[in-house]
Amino acid sequence: MDGRLPLRLSVLATLGALACGCSSTYDCRNSSTPFGLSGESVIFRVIGDRPVPDHDDFIALFTHREQYDGDAKDVDFEHEEIVRITARTGEGAKVASVVKSTMLLGFTVDATHCARGVASTRQIDVVIPLTPLVPLLAVNRGASCKDLP
Amino acid sequence: MKTVVLFALFAVLSSGCTTWLECSAHDRQRFLESTLPPDQIPPHAKALSHRFVATGVGDANLMGTGIYTHTSQYKPAEGVTIDFAREEVVRITGVVTDPQSVRWVAETDIEVVVGVIVPSNPCTAYPSPKTPTPPVDMVIALTTKPVRVVQHDIGPACVMNGQP
């Protein structure tokens, strides 16, 4: 650990700011654009939403039918893939948007409803067009939800 | 103190957490990865079998890291065979200059992690734009895990605020 890490972070921050056309990284990131970019919207559909054991947020990709453990009879795996979002959202969370640029594929989940059990982990399966982009996840839990038990 | 400040910077930019307690186990793993020597696979990951292949034809607009899982997405270079029923192609663009810069490929319970050595940034007051690099393609077993690149810069440290 030395001076190189902050320099590297500074480079990343600057590139991020330049990529989204805003004057600083802080301008770029908010609850509606958590990835700091205004990308192209991706058409998506949700095919699953269920509670699962507690886990940190993560994403899994199902690009072949044999990989998927749910019902995917309406999914065309030659042209579509399933992105599984596992996150502490509580019941009632919604996938607010899916955006893409040349650099990333960003999934934003709206979990600001502050429902009972907001910290409980859910698994949401989303179908999107097949893409080589690696997805990133942002869960907007809202500041007021942090105070709930 | 220095470590705490660095961690705070890292955490804010990567996950949004601001204290060690607030950060998830995954955030803490990322912090640990940034402190390890470039050739060391993180203790929470295990080495993953992979092979480098000549660059094939994929999405030309891709920047960063990509995963090709179908023949409709990727045309292998001449002489290269990829079984997309069991394998996938991981492409790294704009980060490394050659396959030798990729020091390890590993997987955790949730993701594939690739450790790379990146060209050093010049020690100037303002960061310079990165020089474009050709893509590096490698083949791994088909997985449901996304790919993340861990970058190590082994160049000489810049002097910041009079401190080495």
Short mmCIF file of N, CA and C in Angstrom, two decimals, chain A residues 1-15 25-26 29 55-64 66-67 77-81 88 102-104 130-136 146, chain B residues 2 6 9-10 12-13 22 24-26 31 34-35 59 61-63 65-70 72-73 84-85 109-110 121-122 127 130 142-144 146-147 151-158 160:
data_model
loop_
_atom_site.label_atom_id
_atom_site.label_comp_id
_atom_site.label_asym_id
_atom_site.label_seq_id
_atom_site.Cartn_x
_atom_site.Cartn_y
_atom_site.Cartn_z
N MET A 1 0.84 -1.20 0.00
CA MET A 1 0.00 0.00 0.00
C MET A 1 0.88 1.25 0.00
N ASP A 2 0.70 2.10 -0.97
CA ASP A 2 1.47 3.33 -1.02
C ASP A 2 0.69 4.34 -1.84
N GLY A 3 1.42 5.34 -2.33
CA GLY A 3 0.75 6.40 -3.03
C GLY A 3 0.13 6.00 -4.34
N ARG A 4 0.43 4.80 -4.83
CA ARG A 4 -0.08 4.42 -6.15
C ARG A 4 -1.58 4.16 -6.15
N LEU A 5 -2.09 3.65 -5.01
CA LEU A 5 -3.52 3.32 -4.99
C LEU A 5 -4.40 4.54 -5.18
N PRO A 6 -4.17 5.63 -4.38
CA PRO A 6 -5.00 6.80 -4.61
C PRO A 6 -4.84 7.36 -6.02
N LEU A 7 -3.63 7.26 -6.56
CA LEU A 7 -3.43 7.75 -7.92
C LEU A 7 -4.27 6.95 -8.90
N ARG A 8 -4.26 5.62 -8.68
CA ARG A 8 -5.04 4.76 -9.56
C ARG A 8 -6.53 5.07 -9.45
N LEU A 9 -6.96 5.28 -8.21
CA LEU A 9 -8.37 5.61 -8.00
C LEU A 9 -8.71 6.93 -8.66
N SER A 10 -7.75 7.85 -8.59
CA SER A 10 -7.97 9.14 -9.21
C SER A 10 -8.14 9.00 -10.72
N VAL A 11 -7.31 8.11 -11.31
CA VAL A 11 -7.42 7.86 -12.75
C VAL A 11 -8.80 7.29 -13.07
N LEU A 12 -9.22 6.31 -12.28
CA LEU A 12 -10.52 5.68 -12.53
C LEU A 12 -11.64 6.71 -12.41
N ALA A 13 -11.55 7.53 -11.37
CA ALA A 13 -12.59 8.51 -11.15
C ALA A 13 -12.67 9.50 -12.30
N THR A 14 -11.49 9.92 -12.77
CA THR A 14 -11.46 10.88 -13.86
C THR A 14 -12.02 10.26 -15.14
N LEU A 15 -11.58 9.03 -15.43
CA LEU A 15 -12.09 8.36 -16.63
C LEU A 15 -13.61 8.19 -16.55
N THR A 25 -16.87 12.99 -10.82
CA THR A 25 -17.52 11.72 -10.53
C THR A 25 -18.74 11.92 -9.65
N TYR A 26 -18.65 12.91 -8.77
CA TYR A 26 -19.75 13.12 -7.84
C TYR A 26 -21.02 13.57 -8.55
N ARG A 29 -22.99 10.19 -10.13
CA ARG A 29 -23.63 9.10 -9.42
C ARG A 29 -24.76 9.59 -8.53
N HIS A 55 -27.47 -13.52 2.09
CA HIS A 55 -26.21 -13.49 1.33
C HIS A 55 -25.91 -12.05 0.92
N ASP A 56 -24.61 -11.75 0.78
CA ASP A 56 -24.23 -10.47 0.19
C ASP A 56 -24.76 -10.37 -1.23
N ASP A 57 -24.86 -9.15 -1.72
CA ASP A 57 -25.33 -8.93 -3.08
C ASP A 57 -24.37 -9.56 -4.09
N PHE A 58 -24.93 -10.26 -5.07
CA PHE A 58 -24.11 -10.73 -6.18
C PHE A 58 -24.99 -11.05 -7.39
N ILE A 59 -24.31 -11.31 -8.50
CA ILE A 59 -25.01 -11.56 -9.77
C ILE A 59 -24.49 -12.85 -10.37
N ALA A 60 -25.39 -13.61 -11.02
CA ALA A 60 -24.99 -14.80 -11.76
C ALA A 60 -25.58 -14.73 -13.16
N LEU A 61 -24.88 -15.35 -14.11
CA LEU A 61 -25.31 -15.31 -15.52
C LEU A 61 -25.64 -16.71 -15.99
N PHE A 62 -26.79 -16.88 -16.59
CA PHE A 62 -27.18 -18.17 -17.15
C PHE A 62 -27.32 -17.99 -18.66
N THR A 63 -26.35 -18.50 -19.38
CA THR A 63 -26.34 -18.32 -20.83
C THR A 63 -26.74 -19.59 -21.57
N HIS A 64 -26.86 -20.70 -20.84
CA HIS A 64 -27.26 -21.97 -21.44
C HIS A 64 -28.40 -22.55 -20.60
N GLU A 66 -29.03 -25.50 -19.76
CA GLU A 66 -28.61 -26.53 -18.81
C GLU A 66 -28.12 -25.92 -17.49
N GLN A 67 -27.74 -24.67 -17.51
CA GLN A 67 -27.22 -24.03 -16.29
C GLN A 67 -28.33 -23.59 -15.35
N PHE A 77 -32.26 -19.13 -25.43
CA PHE A 77 -30.88 -18.99 -25.00
C PHE A 77 -29.90 -18.73 -26.14
N GLU A 78 -30.37 -18.83 -27.38
CA GLU A 78 -29.49 -18.47 -28.48
C GLU A 78 -29.37 -16.95 -28.61
N HIS A 79 -30.40 -16.25 -28.14
CA HIS A 79 -30.41 -14.80 -28.28
C HIS A 79 -30.62 -14.07 -26.96
N GLU A 80 -30.91 -14.80 -25.90
CA GLU A 80 -31.18 -14.17 -24.61
C GLU A 80 -30.36 -14.85 -23.51
N GLU A 81 -30.23 -14.17 -22.39
CA GLU A 81 -29.59 -14.76 -21.23
C GLU A 81 -30.35 -14.33 -19.98
N ARG A 88 -29.96 -8.18 -0.80
CA ARG A 88 -30.78 -7.91 0.39
C ARG A 88 -31.70 -6.75 0.08
N THR A 102 -20.59 0.85 -23.79
CA THR A 102 -19.56 -0.04 -24.33
C THR A 102 -18.74 -0.67 -23.21
N MET A 103 -18.85 -0.11 -22.00
CA MET A 103 -18.01 -0.56 -20.91
C MET A 103 -18.72 -1.47 -19.91
N LEU A 104 -20.01 -1.28 -19.72
CA LEU A 104 -20.67 -2.05 -18.67
C LEU A 104 -22.16 -2.21 -18.94
N LEU A 130 -28.83 -11.43 -25.25
CA LEU A 130 -27.48 -11.98 -25.05
C LEU A 130 -26.43 -10.89 -25.29
N THR A 131 -25.50 -10.78 -24.38
CA THR A 131 -24.48 -9.75 -24.49
C THR A 131 -23.17 -10.23 -23.87
N PRO A 132 -22.02 -9.76 -24.40
CA PRO A 132 -20.75 -10.11 -23.75
C PRO A 132 -20.42 -9.22 -22.56
N LEU A 133 -21.23 -8.19 -22.33
CA LEU A 133 -20.94 -7.26 -21.23
C LEU A 133 -21.11 -7.93 -19.88
N VAL A 134 -20.24 -7.59 -18.96
CA VAL A 134 -20.30 -8.14 -17.61
C VAL A 134 -21.21 -7.23 -16.76
N PRO A 135 -22.25 -7.79 -16.16
CA PRO A 135 -23.19 -6.94 -15.42
C PRO A 135 -22.66 -6.45 -14.08
N LEU A 136 -23.11 -5.26 -13.73
CA LEU A 136 -22.85 -4.70 -12.40
C LEU A 136 -24.21 -4.43 -11.75
N LYS A 146 -32.27 2.48 6.39
CA LYS A 146 -31.16 2.05 7.23
C LYS A 146 -31.53 2.07 8.70
N LYS B 2 -2.90 5.93 7.43
CA LYS B 2 -2.82 5.98 5.97
C LYS B 2 -3.67 4.87 5.35
N LEU B 6 -6.83 5.20 2.79
CA LEU B 6 -6.84 4.51 1.49
C LEU B 6 -8.05 3.61 1.37
N LEU B 9 -11.14 5.63 0.63
CA LEU B 9 -11.20 6.02 -0.78
C LEU B 9 -11.65 4.85 -1.65
N PHE B 10 -11.01 3.71 -1.40
CA PHE B 10 -11.33 2.53 -2.20
C PHE B 10 -12.81 2.15 -2.03
N VAL B 12 -15.40 3.92 -0.98
CA VAL B 12 -16.38 4.87 -1.49
C VAL B 12 -16.54 4.71 -2.99
N LEU B 13 -15.40 4.56 -3.69
CA LEU B 13 -15.48 4.49 -5.15
C LEU B 13 -15.98 3.14 -5.64
N GLU B 22 -19.48 -1.25 7.90
CA GLU B 22 -20.58 -1.09 6.95
C GLU B 22 -20.36 -1.90 5.67
N SER B 24 -19.55 -4.90 3.09
CA SER B 24 -19.89 -6.31 3.06
C SER B 24 -18.62 -7.16 3.03
N ALA B 25 -18.80 -8.45 3.20
CA ALA B 25 -17.66 -9.37 3.12
C ALA B 25 -16.99 -9.25 1.76
N HIS B 26 -17.80 -9.05 0.75
CA HIS B 26 -17.25 -8.92 -0.61
C HIS B 26 -16.40 -7.67 -0.74
N PHE B 31 -10.79 -5.17 -0.90
CA PHE B 31 -9.75 -4.38 -0.25
C PHE B 31 -8.51 -5.23 -0.04
N SER B 34 -6.36 -5.76 -3.14
CA SER B 34 -5.53 -4.63 -3.57
C SER B 34 -4.25 -4.54 -2.76
N THR B 35 -4.17 -5.24 -1.64
CA THR B 35 -2.98 -5.16 -0.80
C THR B 35 -2.02 -6.32 -1.04
N ASP B 59 -17.41 -8.66 -30.32
CA ASP B 59 -17.98 -7.32 -30.36
C ASP B 59 -16.85 -6.28 -30.37
N ASN B 61 -17.01 -3.13 -30.27
CA ASN B 61 -17.23 -1.95 -29.44
C ASN B 61 -16.97 -2.19 -27.96
N LEU B 62 -16.72 -3.44 -27.61
CA LEU B 62 -16.54 -3.77 -26.20
C LEU B 62 -15.32 -3.08 -25.60
N MET B 63 -15.49 -2.51 -24.43
CA MET B 63 -14.37 -1.95 -23.68
C MET B 63 -14.37 -2.61 -22.30
N THR B 65 -14.02 -5.63 -19.88
CA THR B 65 -14.04 -7.09 -19.82
C THR B 65 -15.32 -7.61 -20.45
N GLY B 66 -15.20 -8.70 -21.21
CA GLY B 66 -16.37 -9.30 -21.84
C GLY B 66 -16.36 -10.81 -21.72
N ILE B 67 -17.54 -11.40 -21.84
CA ILE B 67 -17.68 -12.85 -21.78
C ILE B 67 -18.46 -13.30 -23.01
N TYR B 68 -17.85 -14.17 -23.80
CA TYR B 68 -18.53 -14.70 -24.99
C TYR B 68 -18.91 -16.15 -24.71
N THR B 69 -20.17 -16.46 -24.90
CA THR B 69 -20.67 -17.79 -24.54
C THR B 69 -21.31 -18.53 -25.70
N HIS B 70 -21.42 -17.88 -26.86
CA HIS B 70 -22.09 -18.51 -27.99
C HIS B 70 -21.29 -18.30 -29.29
N SER B 72 -22.53 -17.46 -31.97
CA SER B 72 -23.07 -16.28 -32.66
C SER B 72 -22.39 -14.99 -32.18
N GLN B 73 -21.70 -15.06 -31.04
CA GLN B 73 -21.06 -13.86 -30.51
C GLN B 73 -19.59 -13.76 -30.86
N PHE B 84 -18.36 -24.17 -27.10
CA PHE B 84 -19.19 -23.25 -26.33
C PHE B 84 -20.25 -23.95 -25.48
N ALA B 85 -20.40 -25.25 -25.65
CA ALA B 85 -21.32 -25.97 -24.77
C ALA B 85 -20.68 -26.17 -23.39
N ASP B 109 -16.67 -17.92 -4.58
CA ASP B 109 -17.99 -18.52 -4.62
C ASP B 109 -18.95 -17.76 -5.52
N ILE B 110 -18.61 -16.53 -5.86
CA ILE B 110 -19.57 -15.74 -6.64
C ILE B 110 -19.02 -15.17 -7.94
N ASN B 121 1.23 4.28 -14.47
CA ASN B 121 0.83 5.63 -14.85
C ASN B 121 2.01 6.56 -14.61
N PRO B 122 2.24 7.50 -15.52
CA PRO B 122 3.31 8.46 -15.27
C PRO B 122 2.97 9.32 -14.06
N PRO B 127 -3.70 12.61 -14.29
CA PRO B 127 -3.56 11.30 -14.95
C PRO B 127 -3.63 11.44 -16.46
N LYS B 130 -5.15 6.40 -20.92
CA LYS B 130 -4.46 5.14 -21.15
C LYS B 130 -4.29 4.89 -22.64
N LEU B 142 -17.19 -23.14 -18.86
CA LEU B 142 -18.46 -22.41 -18.79
C LEU B 142 -18.89 -22.26 -17.33
N THR B 143 -19.26 -21.05 -16.98
CA THR B 143 -19.64 -20.78 -15.60
C THR B 143 -20.78 -19.76 -15.57
N THR B 144 -21.46 -19.69 -14.45
CA THR B 144 -22.50 -18.67 -14.28
C THR B 144 -21.95 -17.43 -13.59
N PRO B 146 -19.83 -13.98 -13.04
CA PRO B 146 -19.27 -12.87 -13.81
C PRO B 146 -17.77 -12.76 -13.58
N VAL B 147 -17.11 -11.96 -14.41
CA VAL B 147 -15.66 -11.83 -14.34
C VAL B 147 -15.29 -10.43 -13.84
N GLN B 151 -6.45 -5.15 -10.77
CA GLN B 151 -5.30 -4.52 -11.42
C GLN B 151 -4.20 -4.20 -10.41
N HIS B 152 -2.98 -4.59 -10.78
CA HIS B 152 -1.82 -4.27 -9.96
C HIS B 152 -0.87 -3.41 -10.79
N ASP B 153 -0.44 -2.32 -10.22
CA ASP B 153 0.52 -1.43 -10.85
C ASP B 153 1.83 -1.58 -10.08
N ILE B 154 2.85 -2.17 -10.75
CA ILE B 154 4.10 -2.44 -10.03
C ILE B 154 5.18 -1.42 -10.36
N GLY B 155 4.79 -0.34 -11.01
CA GLY B 155 5.76 0.71 -11.31
C GLY B 155 6.21 1.43 -10.06
N PRO B 156 7.22 2.29 -10.20
CA PRO B 156 7.69 3.03 -9.03
C PRO B 156 6.59 3.94 -8.49
N ALA B 157 6.52 4.00 -7.17
CA ALA B 157 5.47 4.81 -6.55
C ALA B 157 5.75 6.30 -6.79
N CYS B 158 4.70 7.04 -7.00
CA CYS B 158 4.85 8.48 -7.14
C CYS B 158 4.98 9.09 -5.75
N MET B 160 3.78 11.63 -3.24
CA MET B 160 2.57 12.45 -3.08
C MET B 160 2.66 13.22 -1.77
#
